[in-house]
PDB file of C-alpha atoms in Angstrom:
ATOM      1  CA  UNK A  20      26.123 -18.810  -0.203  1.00  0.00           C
ATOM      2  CA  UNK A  21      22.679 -19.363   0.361  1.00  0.00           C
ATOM      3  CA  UNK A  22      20.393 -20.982  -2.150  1.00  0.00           C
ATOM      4  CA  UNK A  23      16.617 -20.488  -2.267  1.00  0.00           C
ATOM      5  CA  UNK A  24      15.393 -24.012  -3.636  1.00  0.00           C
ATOM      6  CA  UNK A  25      11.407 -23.316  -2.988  1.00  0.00           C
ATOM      7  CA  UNK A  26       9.446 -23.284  -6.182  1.00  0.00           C
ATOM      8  CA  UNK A  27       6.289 -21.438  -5.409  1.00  0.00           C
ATOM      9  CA  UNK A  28       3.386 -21.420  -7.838  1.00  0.00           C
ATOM     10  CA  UNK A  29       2.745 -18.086  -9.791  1.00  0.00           C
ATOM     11  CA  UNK A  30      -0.446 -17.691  -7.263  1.00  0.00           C
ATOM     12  CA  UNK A  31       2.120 -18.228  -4.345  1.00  0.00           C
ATOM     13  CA  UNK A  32       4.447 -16.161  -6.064  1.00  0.00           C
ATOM     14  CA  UNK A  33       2.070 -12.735  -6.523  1.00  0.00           C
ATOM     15  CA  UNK A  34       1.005 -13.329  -2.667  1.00  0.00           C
ATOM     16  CA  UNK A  35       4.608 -12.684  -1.244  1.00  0.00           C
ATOM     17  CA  UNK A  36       4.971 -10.159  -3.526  1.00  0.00           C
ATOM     18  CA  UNK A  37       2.296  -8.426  -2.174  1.00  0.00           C
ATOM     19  CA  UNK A  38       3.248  -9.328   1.232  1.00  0.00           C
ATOM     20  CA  UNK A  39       6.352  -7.799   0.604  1.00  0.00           C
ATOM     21  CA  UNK A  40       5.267  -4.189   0.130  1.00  0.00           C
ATOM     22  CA  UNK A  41       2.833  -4.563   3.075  1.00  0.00           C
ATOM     23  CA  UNK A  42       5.514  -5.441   5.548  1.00  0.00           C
ATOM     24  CA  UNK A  43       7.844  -2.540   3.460  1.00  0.00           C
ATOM     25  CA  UNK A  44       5.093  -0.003   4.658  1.00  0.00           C
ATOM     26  CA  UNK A  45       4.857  -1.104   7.546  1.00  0.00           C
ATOM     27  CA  UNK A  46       8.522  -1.056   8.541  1.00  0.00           C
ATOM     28  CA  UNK A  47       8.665   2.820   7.308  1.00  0.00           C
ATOM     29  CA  UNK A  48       5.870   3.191   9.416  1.00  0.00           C
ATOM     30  CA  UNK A  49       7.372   1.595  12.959  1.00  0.00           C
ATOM     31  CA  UNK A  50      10.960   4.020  11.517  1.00  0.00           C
ATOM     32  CA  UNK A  51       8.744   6.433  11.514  1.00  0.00           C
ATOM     33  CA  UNK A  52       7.737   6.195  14.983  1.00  0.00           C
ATOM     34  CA  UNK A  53       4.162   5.166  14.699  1.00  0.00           C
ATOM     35  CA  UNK A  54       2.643   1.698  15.794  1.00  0.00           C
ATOM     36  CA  UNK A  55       1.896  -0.400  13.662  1.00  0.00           C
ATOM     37  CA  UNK A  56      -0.731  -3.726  13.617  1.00  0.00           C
ATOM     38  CA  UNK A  57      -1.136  -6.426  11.107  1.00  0.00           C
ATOM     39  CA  UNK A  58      -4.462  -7.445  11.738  1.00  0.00           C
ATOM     40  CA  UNK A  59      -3.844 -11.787  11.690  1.00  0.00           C
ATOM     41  CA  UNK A  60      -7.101 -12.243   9.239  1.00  0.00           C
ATOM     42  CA  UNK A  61      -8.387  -8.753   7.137  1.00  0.00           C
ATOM     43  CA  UNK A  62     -10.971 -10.444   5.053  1.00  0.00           C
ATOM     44  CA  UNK A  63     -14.042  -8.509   4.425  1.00  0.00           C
ATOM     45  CA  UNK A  64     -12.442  -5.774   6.315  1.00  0.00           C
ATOM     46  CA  UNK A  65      -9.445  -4.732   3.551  1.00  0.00           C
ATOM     47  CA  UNK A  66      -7.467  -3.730   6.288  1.00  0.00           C
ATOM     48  CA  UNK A  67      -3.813  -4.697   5.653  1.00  0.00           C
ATOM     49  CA  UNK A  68      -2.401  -2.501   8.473  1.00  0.00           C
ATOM     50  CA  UNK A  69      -3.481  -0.517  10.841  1.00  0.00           C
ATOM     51  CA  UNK A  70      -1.038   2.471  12.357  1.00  0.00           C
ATOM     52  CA  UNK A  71      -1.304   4.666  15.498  1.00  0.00           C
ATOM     53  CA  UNK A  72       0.085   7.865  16.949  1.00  0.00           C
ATOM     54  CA  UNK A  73      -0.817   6.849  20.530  1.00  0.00           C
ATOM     55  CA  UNK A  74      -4.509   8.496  19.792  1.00  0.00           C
ATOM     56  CA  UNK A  75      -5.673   8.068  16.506  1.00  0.00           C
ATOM     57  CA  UNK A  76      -5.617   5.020  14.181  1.00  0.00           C
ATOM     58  CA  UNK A  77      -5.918   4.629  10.364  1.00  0.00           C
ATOM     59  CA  UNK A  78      -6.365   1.260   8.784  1.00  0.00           C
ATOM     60  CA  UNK A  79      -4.526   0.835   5.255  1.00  0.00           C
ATOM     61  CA  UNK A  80      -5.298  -1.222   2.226  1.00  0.00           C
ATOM     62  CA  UNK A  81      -1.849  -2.031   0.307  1.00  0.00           C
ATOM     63  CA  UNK A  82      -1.939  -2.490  -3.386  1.00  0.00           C
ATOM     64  CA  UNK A  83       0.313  -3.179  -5.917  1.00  0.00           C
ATOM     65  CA  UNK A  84       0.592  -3.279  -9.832  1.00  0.00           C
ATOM     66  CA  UNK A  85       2.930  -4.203 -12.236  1.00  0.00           C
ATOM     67  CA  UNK A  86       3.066  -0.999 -14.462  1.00  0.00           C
ATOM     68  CA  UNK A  87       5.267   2.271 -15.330  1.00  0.00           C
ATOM     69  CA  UNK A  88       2.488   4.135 -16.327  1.00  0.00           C
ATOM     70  CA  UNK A  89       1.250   6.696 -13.383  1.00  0.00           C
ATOM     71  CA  UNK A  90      -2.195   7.013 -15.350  1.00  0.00           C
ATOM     72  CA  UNK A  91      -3.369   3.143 -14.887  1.00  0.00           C
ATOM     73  CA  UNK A  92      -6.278   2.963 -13.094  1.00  0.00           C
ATOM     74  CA  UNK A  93      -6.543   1.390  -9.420  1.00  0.00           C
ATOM     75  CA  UNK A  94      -9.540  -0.585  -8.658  1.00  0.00           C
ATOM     76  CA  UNK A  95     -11.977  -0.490  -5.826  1.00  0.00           C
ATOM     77  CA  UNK A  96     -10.961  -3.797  -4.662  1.00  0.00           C
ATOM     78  CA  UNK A  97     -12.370  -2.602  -0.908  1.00  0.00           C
ATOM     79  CA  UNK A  98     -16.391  -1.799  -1.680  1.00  0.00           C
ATOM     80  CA  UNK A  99     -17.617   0.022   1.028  1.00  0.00           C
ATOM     81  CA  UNK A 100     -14.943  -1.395   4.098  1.00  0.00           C
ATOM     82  CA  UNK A 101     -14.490   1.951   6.331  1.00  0.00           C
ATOM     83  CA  UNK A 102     -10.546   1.910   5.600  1.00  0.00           C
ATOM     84  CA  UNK A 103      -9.008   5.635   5.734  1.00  0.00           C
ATOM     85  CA  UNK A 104      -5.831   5.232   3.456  1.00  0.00           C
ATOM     86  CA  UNK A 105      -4.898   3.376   0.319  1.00  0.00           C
ATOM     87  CA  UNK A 106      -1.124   2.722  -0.331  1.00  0.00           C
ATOM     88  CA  UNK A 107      -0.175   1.978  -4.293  1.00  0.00           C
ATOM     89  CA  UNK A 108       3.059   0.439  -4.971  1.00  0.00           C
ATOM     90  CA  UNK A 109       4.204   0.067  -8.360  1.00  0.00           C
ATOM     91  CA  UNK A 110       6.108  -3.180  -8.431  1.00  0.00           C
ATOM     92  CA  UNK A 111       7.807  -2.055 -11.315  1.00  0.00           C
ATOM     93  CA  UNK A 112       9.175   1.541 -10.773  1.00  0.00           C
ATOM     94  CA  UNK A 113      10.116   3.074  -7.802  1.00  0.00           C
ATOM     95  CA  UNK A 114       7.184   5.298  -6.687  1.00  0.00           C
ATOM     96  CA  UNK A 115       4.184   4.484  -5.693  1.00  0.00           C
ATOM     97  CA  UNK A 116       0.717   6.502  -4.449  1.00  0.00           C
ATOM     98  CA  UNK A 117      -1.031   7.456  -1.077  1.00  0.00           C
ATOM     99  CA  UNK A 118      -4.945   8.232  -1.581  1.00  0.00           C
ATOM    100  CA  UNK A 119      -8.137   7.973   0.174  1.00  0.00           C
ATOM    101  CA  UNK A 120     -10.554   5.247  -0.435  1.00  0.00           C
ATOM    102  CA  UNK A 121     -12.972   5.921  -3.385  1.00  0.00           C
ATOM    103  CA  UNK A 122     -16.233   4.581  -3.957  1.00  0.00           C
ATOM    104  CA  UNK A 123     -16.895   4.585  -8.231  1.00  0.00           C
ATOM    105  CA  UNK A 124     -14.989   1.275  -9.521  1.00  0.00           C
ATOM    106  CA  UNK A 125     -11.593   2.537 -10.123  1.00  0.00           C
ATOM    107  CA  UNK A 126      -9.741   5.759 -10.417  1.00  0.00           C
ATOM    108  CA  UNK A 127      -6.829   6.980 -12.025  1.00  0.00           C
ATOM    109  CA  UNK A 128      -3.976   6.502 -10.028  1.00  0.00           C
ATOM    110  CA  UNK A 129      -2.383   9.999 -10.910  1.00  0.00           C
ATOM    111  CA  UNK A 130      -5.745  11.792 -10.180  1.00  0.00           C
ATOM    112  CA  UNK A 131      -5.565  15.299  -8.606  1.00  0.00           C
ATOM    113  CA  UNK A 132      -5.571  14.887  -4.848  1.00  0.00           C
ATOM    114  CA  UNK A 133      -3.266  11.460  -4.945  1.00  0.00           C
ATOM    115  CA  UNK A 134       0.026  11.902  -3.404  1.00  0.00           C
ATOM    116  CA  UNK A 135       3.327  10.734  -5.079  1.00  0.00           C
ATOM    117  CA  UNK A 136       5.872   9.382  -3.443  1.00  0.00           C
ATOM    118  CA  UNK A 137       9.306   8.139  -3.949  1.00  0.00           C
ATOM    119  CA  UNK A 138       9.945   4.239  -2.110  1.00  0.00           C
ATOM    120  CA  UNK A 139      11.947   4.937   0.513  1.00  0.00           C
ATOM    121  CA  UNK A 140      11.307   5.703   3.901  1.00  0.00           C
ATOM    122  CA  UNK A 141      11.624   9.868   4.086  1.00  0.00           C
ATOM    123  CA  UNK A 142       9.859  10.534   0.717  1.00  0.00           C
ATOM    124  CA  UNK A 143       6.986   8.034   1.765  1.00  0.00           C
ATOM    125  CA  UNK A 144       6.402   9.494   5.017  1.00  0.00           C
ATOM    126  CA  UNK A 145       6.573  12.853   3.444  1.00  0.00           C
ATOM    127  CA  UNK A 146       3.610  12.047   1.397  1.00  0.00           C
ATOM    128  CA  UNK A 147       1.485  10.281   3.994  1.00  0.00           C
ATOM    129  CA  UNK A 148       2.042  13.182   6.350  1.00  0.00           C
ATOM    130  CA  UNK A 149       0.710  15.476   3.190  1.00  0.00           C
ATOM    131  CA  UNK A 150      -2.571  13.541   2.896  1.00  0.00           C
TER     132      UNK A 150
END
């Protein structure tokens, strides 16, 4: 049986979380049919994908938080980067939220006009096609 024997540093550790969720988006993405780009360096730009339809293309901030609680508020960790979607994953729970980019310093995650959706593929996509 395979054993992991890496110790990563709690820093380390919260990176491939968030790594995680980002590459979990964009695999229901490419099942979804669309393309899908992971830009090799995003900084300054907050774009952590960017996904295609063949003619238009929407770059995607991922975040994640470690709460149960649908009213915690998200923060504008973007400023003013031109992104078009943000993707909220609750690393605790199994939903998670599709918005659009906001420009006050945080928002309630639940606000009106924030879509739900379920983590898995079907219910995600469901969502992001409702946005």
């Amino acid at each position: 049986m395979p054993v992991k024997n890496a110790n990563r540093s709690t820093p380390a550790f919260q990176h491939y979380k968030n790594v995680s969720f980002e590459t979990l988006a964009a695999s229901w993405f490419t099942y979804d049919g669309w393309e899908v780009f992971l830009p090799v360096i995003d900084h300054d730009m907050k774009t952590d994908l960017l996904v295609g339809d063949g003619t238009s293309f929407y770059r995607i901030q991922i975040k994640t938080f470690e709460s149960n609680d649908e009213s915690t508020y998200v923060e504008n960790k973007w400023g003013d980067a031109q992104i078009d979607f943000v993707i909220c994953f609750s690393r605790t729970a199994n939903w998670g939220y599709i918005l659009k980019p906001f420009t006050q310093a945080r928002k309630r995650l639940n606000a009106p006009g924030n879509i739900k959706f379920h983590q898995h593929p079907k219910p995600f996509m469901k969502a992001f096609n409702r946005i």
